[in-house]
Amino acid sequence: MRMIFMGPPGAGKGTQAALLAQALGTPHIATGDIFRANVANKTELGQLAQQYMNKGEYVPDEVTNAMVADRLKEADAAEGFILDGYPRTLAQVHELDRMLAEQNHQLDVVIELVADEDEIVQRLLQRAQEQGRADDTEDVIRHRMQVYTEQTAPLTQEYGQRDLLQTVDGLGSVDQVSERVLAATQSR
Ligand code: AMP
């Protein structure tokens, strides 16, 4: 399975993508996690990405695309993957198309997790307390939502036209949502 997880910050993408990856035995490739690991290790990439992440802005496409291209070339991703948080811009969609075409591969499904904005902000503020993420302050959260709406939400149209999109209600317990996610992937 080659799949993408989309959804606004706080919709539960990371949790659900990780659970599904475990269930399917497929690598979970989360660009936000890779950036955070680079920040923690103080790499050059991390230092560059951090400036954008702290403000709730997207890291430039060239940087993100190159990082994903490298990751998808690793052996464990040859048979499938779950991309979480990528692509986030139309330019990234086209770049991913190019990477997959190069390997003669295709996407199987795009899962969009949807949830109410107020609920999401509450979840993120709680995560801020639990995990201390630098980009989980209320101002930055609101900005990340706005960036998502402007730059990433339009991607659902693109994947909808390709008949790849499955929209899943992200409201409810982790188990309830993961059942819906599983059903959405099995319908492919
Ligand atoms: P996430 O953990 O998916 O919420 O990502 C955290 C932050 O990492 C985002 O707010 C961006 O600054 C950056 N980031 C993650 N994925 C991407 C991407 N596909 N394109 C650009 N920036 C990204």
PDB file of C-alpha atoms and ligand atoms in Angstrom:
ATOM      1  CA  MET A   1       0.000   0.000   0.000  1.00  0.00           C
ATOM      2  CA  ARG A   2       1.211   3.482  -0.850  1.00  0.00           C
ATOM      3  CA  MET A   3      -0.842   5.972   1.021  1.00  0.00           C
ATOM      4  CA  ILE A   4      -1.011   9.557   2.213  1.00  0.00           C
ATOM      5  CA  PHE A   5      -2.487  10.902   5.424  1.00  0.00           C
ATOM      6  CA  MET A   6      -3.821  14.457   5.284  1.00  0.00           C
ATOM      7  CA  GLY A   7      -5.673  16.630   7.726  1.00  0.00           C
ATOM      8  CA  PRO A   8      -5.328  19.859   9.693  1.00  0.00           C
ATOM      9  CA  PRO A   9      -2.876  20.016  12.585  1.00  0.00           C
ATOM     10  CA  GLY A  10      -4.368  18.207  15.565  1.00  0.00           C
ATOM     11  CA  ALA A  11      -6.798  16.024  13.587  1.00  0.00           C
ATOM     12  CA  GLY A  12      -4.954  12.922  14.780  1.00  0.00           C
ATOM     13  CA  LYS A  13      -2.953  12.139  11.646  1.00  0.00           C
ATOM     14  CA  GLY A  14       0.222  11.148  13.447  1.00  0.00           C
ATOM     15  CA  THR A  15      -1.512   8.791  15.877  1.00  0.00           C
ATOM     16  CA  GLN A  16      -3.638   7.148  13.189  1.00  0.00           C
ATOM     17  CA  ALA A  17      -0.843   6.878  10.636  1.00  0.00           C
ATOM     18  CA  ALA A  18       1.409   5.216  13.231  1.00  0.00           C
ATOM     19  CA  LEU A  19      -1.299   2.705  14.213  1.00  0.00           C
ATOM     20  CA  LEU A  20      -2.073   1.807  10.626  1.00  0.00           C
ATOM     21  CA  ALA A  21       1.613   1.486   9.769  1.00  0.00           C
ATOM     22  CA  GLN A  22       1.980  -0.977  12.617  1.00  0.00           C
ATOM     23  CA  ALA A  23      -1.089  -2.955  11.534  1.00  0.00           C
ATOM     24  CA  LEU A  24       0.079  -3.149   7.906  1.00  0.00           C
ATOM     25  CA  GLY A  25       3.798  -3.556   8.652  1.00  0.00           C
ATOM     26  CA  THR A  26       4.562  -0.570   6.453  1.00  0.00           C
ATOM     27  CA  PRO A  27       6.951   2.305   7.226  1.00  0.00           C
ATOM     28  CA  HIS A  28       5.381   5.444   8.666  1.00  0.00           C
ATOM     29  CA  ILE A  29       7.114   8.432   7.091  1.00  0.00           C
ATOM     30  CA  ALA A  30       6.183  11.641   8.895  1.00  0.00           C
ATOM     31  CA  THR A  31       7.980  14.701   7.545  1.00  0.00           C
ATOM     32  CA  GLY A  32       7.301  16.648  10.770  1.00  0.00           C
ATOM     33  CA  ASP A  33       8.970  13.848  12.788  1.00  0.00           C
ATOM     34  CA  ILE A  34      11.984  13.807  10.470  1.00  0.00           C
ATOM     35  CA  PHE A  35      12.340  17.571  10.782  1.00  0.00           C
ATOM     36  CA  ARG A  36      12.027  17.379  14.593  1.00  0.00           C
ATOM     37  CA  ALA A  37      14.691  14.649  14.751  1.00  0.00           C
ATOM     38  CA  ASN A  38      16.991  16.900  12.729  1.00  0.00           C
ATOM     39  CA  VAL A  39      16.275  19.822  15.039  1.00  0.00           C
ATOM     40  CA  ALA A  40      17.064  17.654  18.072  1.00  0.00           C
ATOM     41  CA  ASN A  41      20.323  16.457  16.486  1.00  0.00           C
ATOM     42  CA  LYS A  42      21.229  20.018  15.482  1.00  0.00           C
ATOM     43  CA  THR A  43      21.896  19.077  11.863  1.00  0.00           C
ATOM     44  CA  GLU A  44      22.132  21.702   9.133  1.00  0.00           C
ATOM     45  CA  LEU A  45      18.707  20.639   7.863  1.00  0.00           C
ATOM     46  CA  GLY A  46      17.302  20.930  11.381  1.00  0.00           C
ATOM     47  CA  GLN A  47      18.654  24.432  11.859  1.00  0.00           C
ATOM     48  CA  LEU A  48      17.104  25.549   8.604  1.00  0.00           C
ATOM     49  CA  ALA A  49      13.750  23.836   9.203  1.00  0.00           C
ATOM     50  CA  GLN A  50      13.431  25.118  12.756  1.00  0.00           C
ATOM     51  CA  GLN A  51      13.130  28.734  11.643  1.00  0.00           C
ATOM     52  CA  TYR A  52       9.999  27.864   9.681  1.00  0.00           C
ATOM     53  CA  MET A  53       8.531  25.336  12.105  1.00  0.00           C
ATOM     54  CA  ASN A  54       8.639  27.672  15.086  1.00  0.00           C
ATOM     55  CA  LYS A  55       6.548  30.174  13.170  1.00  0.00           C
ATOM     56  CA  GLY A  56       4.085  27.595  11.881  1.00  0.00           C
ATOM     57  CA  GLU A  57       5.269  28.133   8.288  1.00  0.00           C
ATOM     58  CA  TYR A  58       6.072  25.426   5.790  1.00  0.00           C
ATOM     59  CA  VAL A  59       9.684  24.496   5.185  1.00  0.00           C
ATOM     60  CA  PRO A  60      10.519  25.388   1.537  1.00  0.00           C
ATOM     61  CA  ASP A  61       9.441  22.801  -1.018  1.00  0.00           C
ATOM     62  CA  GLU A  62      12.936  22.126  -2.431  1.00  0.00           C
ATOM     63  CA  VAL A  63      14.206  21.207   1.039  1.00  0.00           C
ATOM     64  CA  THR A  64      11.221  19.039   1.927  1.00  0.00           C
ATOM     65  CA  ASN A  65      11.067  17.330  -1.464  1.00  0.00           C
ATOM     66  CA  ALA A  66      14.753  16.402  -1.381  1.00  0.00           C
ATOM     67  CA  MET A  67      14.359  14.949   2.104  1.00  0.00           C
ATOM     68  CA  VAL A  68      11.347  12.824   1.083  1.00  0.00           C
ATOM     69  CA  ALA A  69      13.021  11.669  -2.144  1.00  0.00           C
ATOM     70  CA  ASP A  70      15.949  10.348  -0.083  1.00  0.00           C
ATOM     71  CA  ARG A  71      13.653   8.654   2.408  1.00  0.00           C
ATOM     72  CA  LEU A  72      11.561   6.928  -0.278  1.00  0.00           C
ATOM     73  CA  LYS A  73      14.703   5.463  -1.821  1.00  0.00           C
ATOM     74  CA  GLU A  74      15.452   3.516   1.354  1.00  0.00           C
ATOM     75  CA  ALA A  75      14.879  -0.222   1.097  1.00  0.00           C
ATOM     76  CA  ASP A  76      12.051  -0.443   3.628  1.00  0.00           C
ATOM     77  CA  ALA A  77       9.858   1.861   1.511  1.00  0.00           C
ATOM     78  CA  ALA A  78      10.151  -0.235  -1.658  1.00  0.00           C
ATOM     79  CA  GLU A  79       6.948  -2.216  -1.049  1.00  0.00           C
ATOM     80  CA  GLY A  80       4.840   0.565   0.386  1.00  0.00           C
ATOM     81  CA  PHE A  81       4.654   3.439   2.833  1.00  0.00           C
ATOM     82  CA  ILE A  82       2.369   5.727   4.746  1.00  0.00           C
ATOM     83  CA  LEU A  83       3.238   9.358   4.194  1.00  0.00           C
ATOM     84  CA  ASP A  84       2.087  11.578   7.046  1.00  0.00           C
ATOM     85  CA  GLY A  85       2.217  15.340   6.522  1.00  0.00           C
ATOM     86  CA  TYR A  86       3.505  15.163   2.957  1.00  0.00           C
ATOM     87  CA  PRO A  87       2.588  16.413   0.399  1.00  0.00           C
ATOM     88  CA  ARG A  88       1.330  19.720   1.782  1.00  0.00           C
ATOM     89  CA  THR A  89       1.550  21.939  -1.322  1.00  0.00           C
ATOM     90  CA  LEU A  90       0.608  21.424  -4.956  1.00  0.00           C
ATOM     91  CA  ALA A  91       4.311  21.604  -5.894  1.00  0.00           C
ATOM     92  CA  GLN A  92       4.939  18.714  -3.477  1.00  0.00           C
ATOM     93  CA  VAL A  93       2.087  16.731  -5.064  1.00  0.00           C
ATOM     94  CA  HIS A  94       3.756  17.051  -8.448  1.00  0.00           C
ATOM     95  CA  GLU A  95       7.154  16.180  -7.057  1.00  0.00           C
ATOM     96  CA  LEU A  96       5.761  13.061  -5.382  1.00  0.00           C
ATOM     97  CA  ASP A  97       4.124  12.092  -8.694  1.00  0.00           C
ATOM     98  CA  ARG A  98       7.525  12.362 -10.322  1.00  0.00           C
ATOM     99  CA  MET A  99       9.257  10.266  -7.621  1.00  0.00           C
ATOM    100  CA  LEU A 100       6.637   7.523  -7.914  1.00  0.00           C
ATOM    101  CA  ALA A 101       6.632   7.528 -11.728  1.00  0.00           C
ATOM    102  CA  GLU A 102      10.398   7.088 -11.645  1.00  0.00           C
ATOM    103  CA  GLN A 103       9.909   3.848  -9.727  1.00  0.00           C
ATOM    104  CA  ASN A 104       6.864   2.816 -11.744  1.00  0.00           C
ATOM    105  CA  HIS A 105       4.661   3.081  -8.673  1.00  0.00           C
ATOM    106  CA  GLN A 106       1.277   4.630  -7.951  1.00  0.00           C
ATOM    107  CA  LEU A 107      -0.606   5.902  -4.942  1.00  0.00           C
ATOM    108  CA  ASP A 108      -3.383   3.658  -3.656  1.00  0.00           C
ATOM    109  CA  VAL A 109      -5.303   5.951  -1.338  1.00  0.00           C
ATOM    110  CA  VAL A 110      -5.301   9.380   0.311  1.00  0.00           C
ATOM    111  CA  ILE A 111      -6.951   9.549   3.712  1.00  0.00           C
ATOM    112  CA  GLU A 112      -8.183  12.941   4.853  1.00  0.00           C
ATOM    113  CA  LEU A 113      -8.962  13.157   8.568  1.00  0.00           C
ATOM    114  CA  VAL A 114     -11.443  15.917   9.337  1.00  0.00           C
ATOM    115  CA  ALA A 115     -12.309  17.489  12.693  1.00  0.00           C
ATOM    116  CA  ASP A 116     -13.897  20.615  14.088  1.00  0.00           C
ATOM    117  CA  GLU A 117     -11.492  23.558  14.522  1.00  0.00           C
ATOM    118  CA  ASP A 118     -12.289  24.327  18.176  1.00  0.00           C
ATOM    119  CA  GLU A 119     -11.861  20.683  19.110  1.00  0.00           C
ATOM    120  CA  ILE A 120      -8.530  20.634  17.296  1.00  0.00           C
ATOM    121  CA  VAL A 121      -7.203  23.727  19.051  1.00  0.00           C
ATOM    122  CA  GLN A 122      -8.093  22.165  22.410  1.00  0.00           C
ATOM    123  CA  ARG A 123      -6.273  18.959  21.475  1.00  0.00           C
ATOM    124  CA  LEU A 124      -3.195  20.867  20.395  1.00  0.00           C
ATOM    125  CA  LEU A 125      -3.086  22.960  23.546  1.00  0.00           C
ATOM    126  CA  GLN A 126      -3.235  19.750  25.536  1.00  0.00           C
ATOM    127  CA  ARG A 127      -0.432  18.259  23.438  1.00  0.00           C
ATOM    128  CA  ALA A 128       1.609  21.399  24.127  1.00  0.00           C
ATOM    129  CA  GLN A 129       1.366  20.659  27.843  1.00  0.00           C
ATOM    130  CA  GLU A 130       2.182  16.969  27.413  1.00  0.00           C
ATOM    131  CA  GLN A 131       4.956  17.165  24.813  1.00  0.00           C
ATOM    132  CA  GLY A 132       6.178  20.743  25.001  1.00  0.00           C
ATOM    133  CA  ARG A 133       6.271  21.230  21.241  1.00  0.00           C
ATOM    134  CA  ALA A 134       7.559  24.712  20.376  1.00  0.00           C
ATOM    135  CA  ASP A 135       4.917  25.163  17.651  1.00  0.00           C
ATOM    136  CA  ASP A 136       1.931  24.321  19.882  1.00  0.00           C
ATOM    137  CA  THR A 137       1.231  27.794  21.290  1.00  0.00           C
ATOM    138  CA  GLU A 138      -2.228  29.185  20.539  1.00  0.00           C
ATOM    139  CA  ASP A 139      -1.008  31.884  18.104  1.00  0.00           C
ATOM    140  CA  VAL A 140       1.174  29.477  16.166  1.00  0.00           C
ATOM    141  CA  ILE A 141      -1.610  26.860  16.171  1.00  0.00           C
ATOM    142  CA  ARG A 142      -4.048  29.346  14.601  1.00  0.00           C
ATOM    143  CA  HIS A 143      -1.439  30.287  12.035  1.00  0.00           C
ATOM    144  CA  ARG A 144      -0.752  26.627  11.170  1.00  0.00           C
ATOM    145  CA  MET A 145      -4.497  26.150  10.631  1.00  0.00           C
ATOM    146  CA  GLN A 146      -4.578  29.114   8.284  1.00  0.00           C
ATOM    147  CA  VAL A 147      -1.569  27.852   6.324  1.00  0.00           C
ATOM    148  CA  TYR A 148      -3.247  24.431   6.107  1.00  0.00           C
ATOM    149  CA  THR A 149      -6.495  25.926   4.806  1.00  0.00           C
ATOM    150  CA  GLU A 150      -4.722  28.035   2.208  1.00  0.00           C
ATOM    151  CA  GLN A 151      -2.013  25.695   0.983  1.00  0.00           C
ATOM    152  CA  THR A 152      -2.956  22.119   1.838  1.00  0.00           C
ATOM    153  CA  ALA A 153      -6.765  21.839   1.902  1.00  0.00           C
ATOM    154  CA  PRO A 154      -6.905  22.448  -1.892  1.00  0.00           C
ATOM    155  CA  LEU A 155      -4.971  19.189  -2.379  1.00  0.00           C
ATOM    156  CA  THR A 156      -8.108  17.236  -1.510  1.00  0.00           C
ATOM    157  CA  GLN A 157      -9.650  18.489  -4.764  1.00  0.00           C
ATOM    158  CA  GLU A 158      -6.706  17.232  -6.741  1.00  0.00           C
ATOM    159  CA  TYR A 159      -6.785  13.779  -5.143  1.00  0.00           C
ATOM    160  CA  GLY A 160     -10.581  13.732  -5.315  1.00  0.00           C
ATOM    161  CA  GLN A 161     -10.395  14.199  -9.072  1.00  0.00           C
ATOM    162  CA  ARG A 162      -7.988  11.268  -9.232  1.00  0.00           C
ATOM    163  CA  ASP A 163     -10.524   9.225  -7.263  1.00  0.00           C
ATOM    164  CA  LEU A 164      -8.007   8.517  -4.489  1.00  0.00           C
ATOM    165  CA  LEU A 165      -9.572  10.499  -1.657  1.00  0.00           C
ATOM    166  CA  GLN A 166     -11.259   8.917   1.377  1.00  0.00           C
ATOM    167  CA  THR A 167     -12.543  11.381   3.976  1.00  0.00           C
ATOM    168  CA  VAL A 168     -12.663  10.057   7.533  1.00  0.00           C
ATOM    169  CA  ASP A 169     -14.316  11.683  10.554  1.00  0.00           C
ATOM    170  CA  GLY A 170     -11.510  12.284  13.072  1.00  0.00           C
ATOM    171  CA  LEU A 171     -13.819  12.902  16.014  1.00  0.00           C
ATOM    172  CA  GLY A 172     -14.087  10.170  18.650  1.00  0.00           C
ATOM    173  CA  SER A 173     -11.785   7.819  20.511  1.00  0.00           C
ATOM    174  CA  VAL A 174      -8.524   6.631  18.949  1.00  0.00           C
ATOM    175  CA  ASP A 175     -10.079   3.159  18.494  1.00  0.00           C
ATOM    176  CA  GLN A 176     -13.226   4.489  16.837  1.00  0.00           C
ATOM    177  CA  VAL A 177     -11.237   6.575  14.399  1.00  0.00           C
ATOM    178  CA  SER A 178      -8.764   3.794  13.607  1.00  0.00           C
ATOM    179  CA  GLU A 179     -11.652   1.476  12.746  1.00  0.00           C
ATOM    180  CA  ARG A 180     -12.929   4.073  10.285  1.00  0.00           C
ATOM    181  CA  VAL A 181      -9.446   4.502   8.835  1.00  0.00           C
ATOM    182  CA  LEU A 182      -9.047   0.762   8.381  1.00  0.00           C
ATOM    183  CA  ALA A 183     -12.448   0.526   6.685  1.00  0.00           C
ATOM    184  CA  ALA A 184     -11.481   3.388   4.349  1.00  0.00           C
ATOM    185  CA  THR A 185      -8.245   1.675   3.315  1.00  0.00           C
ATOM    186  CA  GLN A 186      -9.953  -1.684   2.839  1.00  0.00           C
ATOM    187  CA  SER A 187     -12.507  -0.139   0.529  1.00  0.00           C
ATOM    188  CA  ARG A 188      -9.699   0.404  -2.010  1.00  0.00           C
TER     189      ARG A 188
HETATM  190  P1  AMP B   1       3.689  18.189  11.600  1.00  0.00           P
HETATM  191  O1  AMP B   1       4.371  17.402  12.660  1.00  0.00           O
HETATM  192  O2  AMP B   1       3.265  17.353  10.421  1.00  0.00           O
HETATM  193  O3  AMP B   1       2.585  19.054  12.127  1.00  0.00           O
HETATM  194  O4  AMP B   1       4.794  19.202  11.004  1.00  0.00           O
HETATM  195  C1  AMP B   1       5.413  20.153  11.832  1.00  0.00           C
HETATM  196  C2  AMP B   1       6.055  21.252  10.986  1.00  0.00           C
HETATM  197  O5  AMP B   1       7.067  20.699  10.142  1.00  0.00           O
HETATM  198  C3  AMP B   1       5.109  21.985  10.037  1.00  0.00           C
HETATM  199  O6  AMP B   1       4.381  23.002  10.665  1.00  0.00           O
HETATM  200  C4  AMP B   1       6.109  22.527   9.011  1.00  0.00           C
HETATM  201  O7  AMP B   1       6.818  23.626   9.512  1.00  0.00           O
HETATM  202  C5  AMP B   1       7.080  21.368   8.895  1.00  0.00           C
HETATM  203  N1  AMP B   1       6.645  20.415   7.839  1.00  0.00           N
HETATM  204  C6  AMP B   1       6.252  19.127   8.017  1.00  0.00           C
HETATM  205  N2  AMP B   1       5.908  18.566   6.846  1.00  0.00           N
HETATM  206  C7  AMP B   1       6.077  19.522   5.899  1.00  0.00           C
HETATM  207  C8  AMP B   1       5.877  19.571   4.492  1.00  0.00           C
HETATM  208  N3  AMP B   1       5.395  18.504   3.812  1.00  0.00           N
HETATM  209  N4  AMP B   1       6.152  20.733   3.849  1.00  0.00           N
HETATM  210  C9  AMP B   1       6.644  21.797   4.505  1.00  0.00           C
HETATM  211  N5  AMP B   1       6.835  21.827   5.829  1.00  0.00           N
HETATM  212  C10 AMP B   1       6.563  20.703   6.536  1.00  0.00           C
END
